[in-house]
Short mmCIF file of C-alpha atoms (C1' of nucleotides) in Angstrom, two decimals:
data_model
loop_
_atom_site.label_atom_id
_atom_site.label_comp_id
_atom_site.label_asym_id
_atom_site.label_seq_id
_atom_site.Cartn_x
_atom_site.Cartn_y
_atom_site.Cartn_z
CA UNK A 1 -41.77 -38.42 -22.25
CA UNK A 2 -44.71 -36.63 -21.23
CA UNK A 3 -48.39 -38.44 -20.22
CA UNK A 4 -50.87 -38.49 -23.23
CA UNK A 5 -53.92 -39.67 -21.22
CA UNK A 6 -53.97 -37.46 -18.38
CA UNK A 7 -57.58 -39.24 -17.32
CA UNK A 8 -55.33 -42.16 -16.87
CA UNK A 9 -53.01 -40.17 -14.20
CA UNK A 10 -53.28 -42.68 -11.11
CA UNK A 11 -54.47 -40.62 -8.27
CA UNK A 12 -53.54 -42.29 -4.56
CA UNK A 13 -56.61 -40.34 -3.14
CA UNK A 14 -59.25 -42.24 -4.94
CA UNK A 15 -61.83 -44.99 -3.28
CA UNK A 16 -60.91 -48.61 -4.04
CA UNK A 17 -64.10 -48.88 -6.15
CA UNK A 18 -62.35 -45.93 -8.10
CA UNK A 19 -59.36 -47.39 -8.96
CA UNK A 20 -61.25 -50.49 -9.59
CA UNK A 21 -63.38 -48.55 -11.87
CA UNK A 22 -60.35 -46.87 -13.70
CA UNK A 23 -58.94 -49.87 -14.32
CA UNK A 24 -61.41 -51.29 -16.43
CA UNK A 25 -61.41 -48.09 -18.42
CA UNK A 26 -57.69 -48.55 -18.81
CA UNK A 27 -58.26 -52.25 -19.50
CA UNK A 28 -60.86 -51.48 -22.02
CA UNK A 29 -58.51 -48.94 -23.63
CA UNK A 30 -55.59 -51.10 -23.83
CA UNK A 31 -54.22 -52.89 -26.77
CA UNK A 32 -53.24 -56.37 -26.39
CA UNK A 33 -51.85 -56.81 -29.87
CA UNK A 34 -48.50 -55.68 -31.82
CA UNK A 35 -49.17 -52.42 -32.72
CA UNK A 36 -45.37 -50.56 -32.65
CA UNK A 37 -43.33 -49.31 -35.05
CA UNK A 38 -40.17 -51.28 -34.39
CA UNK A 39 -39.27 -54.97 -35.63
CA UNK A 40 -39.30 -56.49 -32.70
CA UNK A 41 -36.62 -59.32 -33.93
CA UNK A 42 -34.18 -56.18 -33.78
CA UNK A 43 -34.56 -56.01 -30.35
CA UNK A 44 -31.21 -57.83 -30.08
CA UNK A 45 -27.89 -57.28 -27.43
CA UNK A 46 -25.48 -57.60 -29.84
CA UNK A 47 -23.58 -54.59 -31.44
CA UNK A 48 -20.83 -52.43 -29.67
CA UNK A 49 -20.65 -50.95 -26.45
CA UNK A 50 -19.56 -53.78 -24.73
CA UNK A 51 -18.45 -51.71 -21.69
CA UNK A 52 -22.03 -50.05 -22.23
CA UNK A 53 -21.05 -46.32 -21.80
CA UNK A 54 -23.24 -43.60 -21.39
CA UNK A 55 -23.42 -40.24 -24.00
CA UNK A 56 -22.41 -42.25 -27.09
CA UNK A 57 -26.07 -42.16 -29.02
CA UNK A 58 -24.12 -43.60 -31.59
CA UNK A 59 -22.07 -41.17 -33.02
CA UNK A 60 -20.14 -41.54 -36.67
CA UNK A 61 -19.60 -45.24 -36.43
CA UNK A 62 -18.69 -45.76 -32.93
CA UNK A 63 -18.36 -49.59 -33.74
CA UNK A 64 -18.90 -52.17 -35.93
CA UNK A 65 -22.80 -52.25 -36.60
CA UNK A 66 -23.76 -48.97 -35.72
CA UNK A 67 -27.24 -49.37 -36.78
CA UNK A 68 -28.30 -45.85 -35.05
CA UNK A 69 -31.77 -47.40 -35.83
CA UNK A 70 -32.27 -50.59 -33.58
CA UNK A 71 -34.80 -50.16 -30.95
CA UNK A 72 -34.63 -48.49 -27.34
CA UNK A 73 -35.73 -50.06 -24.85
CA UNK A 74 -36.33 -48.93 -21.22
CA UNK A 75 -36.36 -50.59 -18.02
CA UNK A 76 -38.17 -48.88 -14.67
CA UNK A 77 -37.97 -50.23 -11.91
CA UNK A 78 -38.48 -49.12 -8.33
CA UNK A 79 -36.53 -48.84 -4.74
CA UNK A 80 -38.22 -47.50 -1.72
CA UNK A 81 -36.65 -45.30 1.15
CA UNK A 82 -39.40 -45.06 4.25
CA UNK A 83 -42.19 -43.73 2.66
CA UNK A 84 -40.76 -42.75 -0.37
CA UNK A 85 -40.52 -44.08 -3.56
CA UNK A 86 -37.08 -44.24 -6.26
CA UNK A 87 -38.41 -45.22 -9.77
CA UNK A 88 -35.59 -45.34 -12.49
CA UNK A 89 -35.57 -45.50 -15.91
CA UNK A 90 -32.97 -46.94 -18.20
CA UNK A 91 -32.96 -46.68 -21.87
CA UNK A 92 -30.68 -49.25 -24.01
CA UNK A 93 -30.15 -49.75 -27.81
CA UNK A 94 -28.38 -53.22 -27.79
CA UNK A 95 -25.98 -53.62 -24.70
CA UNK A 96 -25.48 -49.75 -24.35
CA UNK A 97 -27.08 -47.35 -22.00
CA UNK A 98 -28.35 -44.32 -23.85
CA UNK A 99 -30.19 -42.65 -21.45
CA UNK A 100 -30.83 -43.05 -17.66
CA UNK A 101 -33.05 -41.10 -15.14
CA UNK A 102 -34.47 -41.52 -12.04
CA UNK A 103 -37.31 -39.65 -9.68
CA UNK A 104 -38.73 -39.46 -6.15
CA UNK A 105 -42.34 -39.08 -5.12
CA UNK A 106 -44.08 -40.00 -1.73
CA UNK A 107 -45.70 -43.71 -1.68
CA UNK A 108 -49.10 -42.27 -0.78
CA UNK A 109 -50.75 -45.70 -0.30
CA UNK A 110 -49.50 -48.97 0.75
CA UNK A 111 -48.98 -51.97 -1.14
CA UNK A 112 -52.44 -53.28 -2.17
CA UNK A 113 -52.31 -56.72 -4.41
CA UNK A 114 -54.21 -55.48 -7.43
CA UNK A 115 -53.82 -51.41 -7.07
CA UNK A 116 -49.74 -51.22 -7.45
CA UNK A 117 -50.35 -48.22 -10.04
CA UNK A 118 -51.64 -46.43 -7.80
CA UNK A 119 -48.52 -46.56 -5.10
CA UNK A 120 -45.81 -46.52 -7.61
CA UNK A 121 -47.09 -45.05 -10.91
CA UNK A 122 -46.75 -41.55 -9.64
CA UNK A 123 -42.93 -42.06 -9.42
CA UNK A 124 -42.75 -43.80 -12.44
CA UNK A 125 -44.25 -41.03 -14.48
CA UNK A 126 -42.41 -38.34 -12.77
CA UNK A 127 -39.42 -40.33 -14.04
CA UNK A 128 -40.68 -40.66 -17.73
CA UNK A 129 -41.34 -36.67 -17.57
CA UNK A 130 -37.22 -36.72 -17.25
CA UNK A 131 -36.23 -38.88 -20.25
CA UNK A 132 -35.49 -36.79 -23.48
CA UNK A 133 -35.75 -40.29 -25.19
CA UNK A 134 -38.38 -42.11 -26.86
CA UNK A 135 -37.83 -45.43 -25.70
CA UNK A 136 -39.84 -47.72 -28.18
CA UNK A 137 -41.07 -50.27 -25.51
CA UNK A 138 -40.63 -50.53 -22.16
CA UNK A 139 -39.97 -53.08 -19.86
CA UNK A 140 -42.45 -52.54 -16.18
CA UNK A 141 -41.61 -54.51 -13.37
CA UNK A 142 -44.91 -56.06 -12.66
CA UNK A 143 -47.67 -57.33 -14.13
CA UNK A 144 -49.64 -56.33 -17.40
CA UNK A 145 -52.35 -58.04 -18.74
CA UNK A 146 -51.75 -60.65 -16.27
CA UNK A 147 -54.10 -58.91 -13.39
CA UNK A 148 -58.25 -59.26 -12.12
CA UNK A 149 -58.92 -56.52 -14.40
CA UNK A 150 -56.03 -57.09 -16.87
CA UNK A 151 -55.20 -53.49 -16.36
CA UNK A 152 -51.85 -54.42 -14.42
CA UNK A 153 -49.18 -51.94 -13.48
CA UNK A 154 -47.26 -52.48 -16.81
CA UNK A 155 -50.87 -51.59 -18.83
CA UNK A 156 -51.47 -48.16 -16.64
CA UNK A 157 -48.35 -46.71 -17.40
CA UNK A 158 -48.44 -48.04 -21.09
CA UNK A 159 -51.85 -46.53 -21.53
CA UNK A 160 -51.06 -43.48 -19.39
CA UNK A 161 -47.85 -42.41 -21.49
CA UNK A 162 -49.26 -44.22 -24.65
CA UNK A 163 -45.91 -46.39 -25.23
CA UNK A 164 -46.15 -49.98 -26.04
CA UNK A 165 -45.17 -52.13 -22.64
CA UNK A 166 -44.59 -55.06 -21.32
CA UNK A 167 -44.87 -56.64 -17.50
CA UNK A 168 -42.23 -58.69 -16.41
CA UNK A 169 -42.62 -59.50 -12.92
CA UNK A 170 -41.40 -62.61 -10.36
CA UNK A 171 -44.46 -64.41 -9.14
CA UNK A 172 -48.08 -65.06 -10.49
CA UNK A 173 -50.64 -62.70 -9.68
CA UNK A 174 -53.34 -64.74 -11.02
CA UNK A 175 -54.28 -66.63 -14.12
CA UNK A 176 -53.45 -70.35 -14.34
CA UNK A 177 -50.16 -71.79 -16.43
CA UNK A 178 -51.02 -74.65 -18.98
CA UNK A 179 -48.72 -76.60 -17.27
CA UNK A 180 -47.18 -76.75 -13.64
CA UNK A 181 -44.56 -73.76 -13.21
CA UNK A 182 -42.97 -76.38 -10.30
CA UNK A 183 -40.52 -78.22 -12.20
CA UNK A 184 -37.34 -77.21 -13.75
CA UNK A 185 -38.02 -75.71 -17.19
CA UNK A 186 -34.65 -75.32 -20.03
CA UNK A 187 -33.46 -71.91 -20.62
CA UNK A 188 -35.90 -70.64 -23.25
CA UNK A 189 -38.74 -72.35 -22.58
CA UNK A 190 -42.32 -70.44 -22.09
CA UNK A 191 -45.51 -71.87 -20.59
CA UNK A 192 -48.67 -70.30 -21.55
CA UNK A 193 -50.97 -68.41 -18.98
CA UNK A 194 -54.50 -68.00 -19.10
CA UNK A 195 -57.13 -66.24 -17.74
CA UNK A 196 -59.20 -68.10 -14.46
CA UNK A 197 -62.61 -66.99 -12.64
CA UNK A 198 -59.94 -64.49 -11.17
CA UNK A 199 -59.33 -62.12 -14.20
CA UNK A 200 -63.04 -60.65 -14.23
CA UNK A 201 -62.62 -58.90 -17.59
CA UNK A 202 -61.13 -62.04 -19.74
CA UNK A 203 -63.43 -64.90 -20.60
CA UNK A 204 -62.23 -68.18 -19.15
CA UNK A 205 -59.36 -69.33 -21.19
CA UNK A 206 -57.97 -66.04 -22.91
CA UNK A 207 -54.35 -66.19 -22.88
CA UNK A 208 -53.26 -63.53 -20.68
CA UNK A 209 -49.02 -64.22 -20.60
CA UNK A 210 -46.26 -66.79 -20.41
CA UNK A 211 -44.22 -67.59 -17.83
CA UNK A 212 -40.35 -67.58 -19.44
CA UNK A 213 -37.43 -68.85 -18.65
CA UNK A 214 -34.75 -66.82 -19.40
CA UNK A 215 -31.98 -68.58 -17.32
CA UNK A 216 -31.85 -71.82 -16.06
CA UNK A 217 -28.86 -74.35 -14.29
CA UNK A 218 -27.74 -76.77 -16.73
CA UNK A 219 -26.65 -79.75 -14.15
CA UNK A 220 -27.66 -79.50 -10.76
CA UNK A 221 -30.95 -80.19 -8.76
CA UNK A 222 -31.37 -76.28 -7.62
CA UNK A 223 -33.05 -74.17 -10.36
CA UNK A 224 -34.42 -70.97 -11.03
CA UNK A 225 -38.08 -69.66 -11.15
CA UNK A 226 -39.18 -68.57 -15.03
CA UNK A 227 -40.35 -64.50 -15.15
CA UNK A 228 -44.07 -64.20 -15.45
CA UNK A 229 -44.43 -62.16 -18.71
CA UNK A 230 -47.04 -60.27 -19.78
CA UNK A 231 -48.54 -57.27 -22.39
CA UNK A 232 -48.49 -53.88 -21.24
CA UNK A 233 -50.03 -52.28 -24.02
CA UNK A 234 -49.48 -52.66 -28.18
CA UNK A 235 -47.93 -55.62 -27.62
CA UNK A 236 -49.23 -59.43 -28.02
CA UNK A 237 -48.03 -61.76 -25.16
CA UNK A 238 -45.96 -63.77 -28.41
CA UNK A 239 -44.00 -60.55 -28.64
CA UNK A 240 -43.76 -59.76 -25.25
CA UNK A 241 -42.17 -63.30 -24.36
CA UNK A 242 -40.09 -62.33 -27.67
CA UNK A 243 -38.43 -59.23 -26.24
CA UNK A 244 -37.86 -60.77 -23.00
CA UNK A 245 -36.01 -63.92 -24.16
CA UNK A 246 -34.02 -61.79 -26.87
CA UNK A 247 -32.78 -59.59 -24.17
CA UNK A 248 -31.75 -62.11 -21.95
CA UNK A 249 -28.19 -61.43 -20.78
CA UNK A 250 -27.29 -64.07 -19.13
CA UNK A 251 -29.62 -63.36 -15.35
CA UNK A 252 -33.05 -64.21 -14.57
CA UNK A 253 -33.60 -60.58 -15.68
CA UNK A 254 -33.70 -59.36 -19.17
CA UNK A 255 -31.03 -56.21 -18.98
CA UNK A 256 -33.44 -53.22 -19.39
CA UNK A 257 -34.85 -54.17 -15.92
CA UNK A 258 -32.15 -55.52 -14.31
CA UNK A 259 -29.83 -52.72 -15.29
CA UNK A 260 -33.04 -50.25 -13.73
CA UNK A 261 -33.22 -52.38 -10.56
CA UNK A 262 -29.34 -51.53 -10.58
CA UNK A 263 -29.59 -47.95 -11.02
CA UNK A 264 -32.68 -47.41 -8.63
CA UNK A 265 -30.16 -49.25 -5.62
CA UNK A 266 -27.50 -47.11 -6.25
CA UNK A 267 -29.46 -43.89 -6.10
CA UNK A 268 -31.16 -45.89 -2.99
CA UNK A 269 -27.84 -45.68 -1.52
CA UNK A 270 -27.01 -41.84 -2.26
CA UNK A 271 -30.33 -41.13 -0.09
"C1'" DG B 1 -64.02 -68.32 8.27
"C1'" DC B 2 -60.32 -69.74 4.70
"C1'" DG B 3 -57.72 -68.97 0.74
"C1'" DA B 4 -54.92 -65.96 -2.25
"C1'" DC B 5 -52.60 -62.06 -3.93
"C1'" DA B 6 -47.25 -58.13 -8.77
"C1'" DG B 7 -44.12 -54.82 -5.65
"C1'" DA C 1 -40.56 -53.95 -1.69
"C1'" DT C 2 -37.49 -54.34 2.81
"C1'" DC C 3 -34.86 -56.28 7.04
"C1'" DT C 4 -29.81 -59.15 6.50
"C1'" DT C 5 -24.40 -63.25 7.23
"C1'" DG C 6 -23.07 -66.75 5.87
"C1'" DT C 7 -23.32 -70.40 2.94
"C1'" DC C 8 -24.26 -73.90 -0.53
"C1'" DG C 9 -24.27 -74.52 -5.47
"C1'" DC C 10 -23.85 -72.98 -10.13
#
DNA sequence: GCGACAG
DNA sequence: ATCTTGTCGC
């Protein structure tokens, strides 16, 4: 996948006004509504490939289903090694891994809340320039929509590369849930987000993301925190808490990220 | 000055 | 994100 907006690009070497400034271009240019090609209730992990092999992109009917048509969809995610930065990128249709590739770039800037883009995107798009496929979402680790100029890390890249996105990241940036995150939510559940004084380019209100819980401990008093879920780009936070639920395998994670997060350890460890 | 803040 | 053993609870 190549970049489509190169004015987009996120340059480390810009002024915090800048970035600020770029992200409300990006923000203005983003698309907060379904607008995709794919179904997105086909975004499923059933079919074959239950040992998920690689270099199968579904050959003559290498299963049951075989429905060479059902979505791809990537996960990136990054590692870091010193100063450097690992993004990976893993493409799945169903439970099996059609594609993966990873990259390396210097993290030019430090962690900023606000301006991730602009430490990690340059790894993340060297990463996209090595996938032959056309995944048709991705899952960002990080925030989308869900940011003080709802142009969150998830939005850059889906803006930058033009690919419909969505942020699914661990902890709130801002915004404020319709209800308290701090009790124990049931597997599947999804509490609304909205926008506060904090997100500058929302009015008051606008609903921003959902936190989701994709996993949850059926008897017992410890539980696990719900994703915060968000829309990259041509995607409405409905769908985007959609995909995340329906590729739920079983972790906190849906599978395109945590099967990235895997993949960006590993070639961690080879460094 | 204090709070609050993805990865 | 990263540094890190064992340990308690699913």
């Amino acid at each position: 996948m190549e970049v489509v907006n190169s004015t987009f690009v996120p340059d480390p070497s810009l002024s915090t006004a800048e970035m600020e400034d770029l992200q409300r271009e990006i923000a203005a240019t983003a698309v907060f509504e379904d607008d995709h090609d794919f179904d997105p209730d086909a975004v499923t992990l059933d079919g074959p490939a239950e040992q998920a092999t690689l270099g199968e992109l579904g050959a003559a009917g290498d299963g049951e289903d075989a429905p060479a048509d059902r979505p791809l969809v990537a996960g990136v995610d990054q590692a870091f090694v010193g100063d450097r930065a690992v993004s990976a990128v893993v493409v799945l249709r169903g439970r099996e891994v059609v594609e993966r590739v990873y990259a390396v770039e210097p993290a030019e800037i430090p962690y900023v809340p606000g301006l991730l883009s602009f430490r990690e995107g340059s790894a993340i798009l060297s990463a996209f320039a090595e996938l032959d496929s056309d995944p048709d979402v991705v899952f960002v680790d990080g925030s989308g929509r869900i940011h003080y100029r709802e142009a969150g890390l998830a939005t850059h890249v889906g803006v930058t590369l033009d690919v419909p996105t969505v942020g699914v990241a661990k902890n709130l940036l801002c915004g404020t849930p319709r209800e308290s995150l701090d009790r124990k939510l049931p597997t599947g559940a999804r509490v609304p987000i909205e926008a506060d004084a904090e997100v500058e380019t929302a009015a008051a209100g606008t609903l921003i993301g959902h936190a989701v819980q994709t996993r949850q401990y059926e008897s017992s008093k410890q539980h696990v925190n719900p994703l915060i879920v968000s829309p990259g780009h041509r995607v409405s936070a409905e769908t985007a808490a959609d995909l995340v639920s329906a590729t739920a395998g079983g972790y906190k994670l849906p599978e395109p990220t945590r099967l990235a997060d895997k993949y960006a350890d590993d070639v961690k460890a080879e460094i």
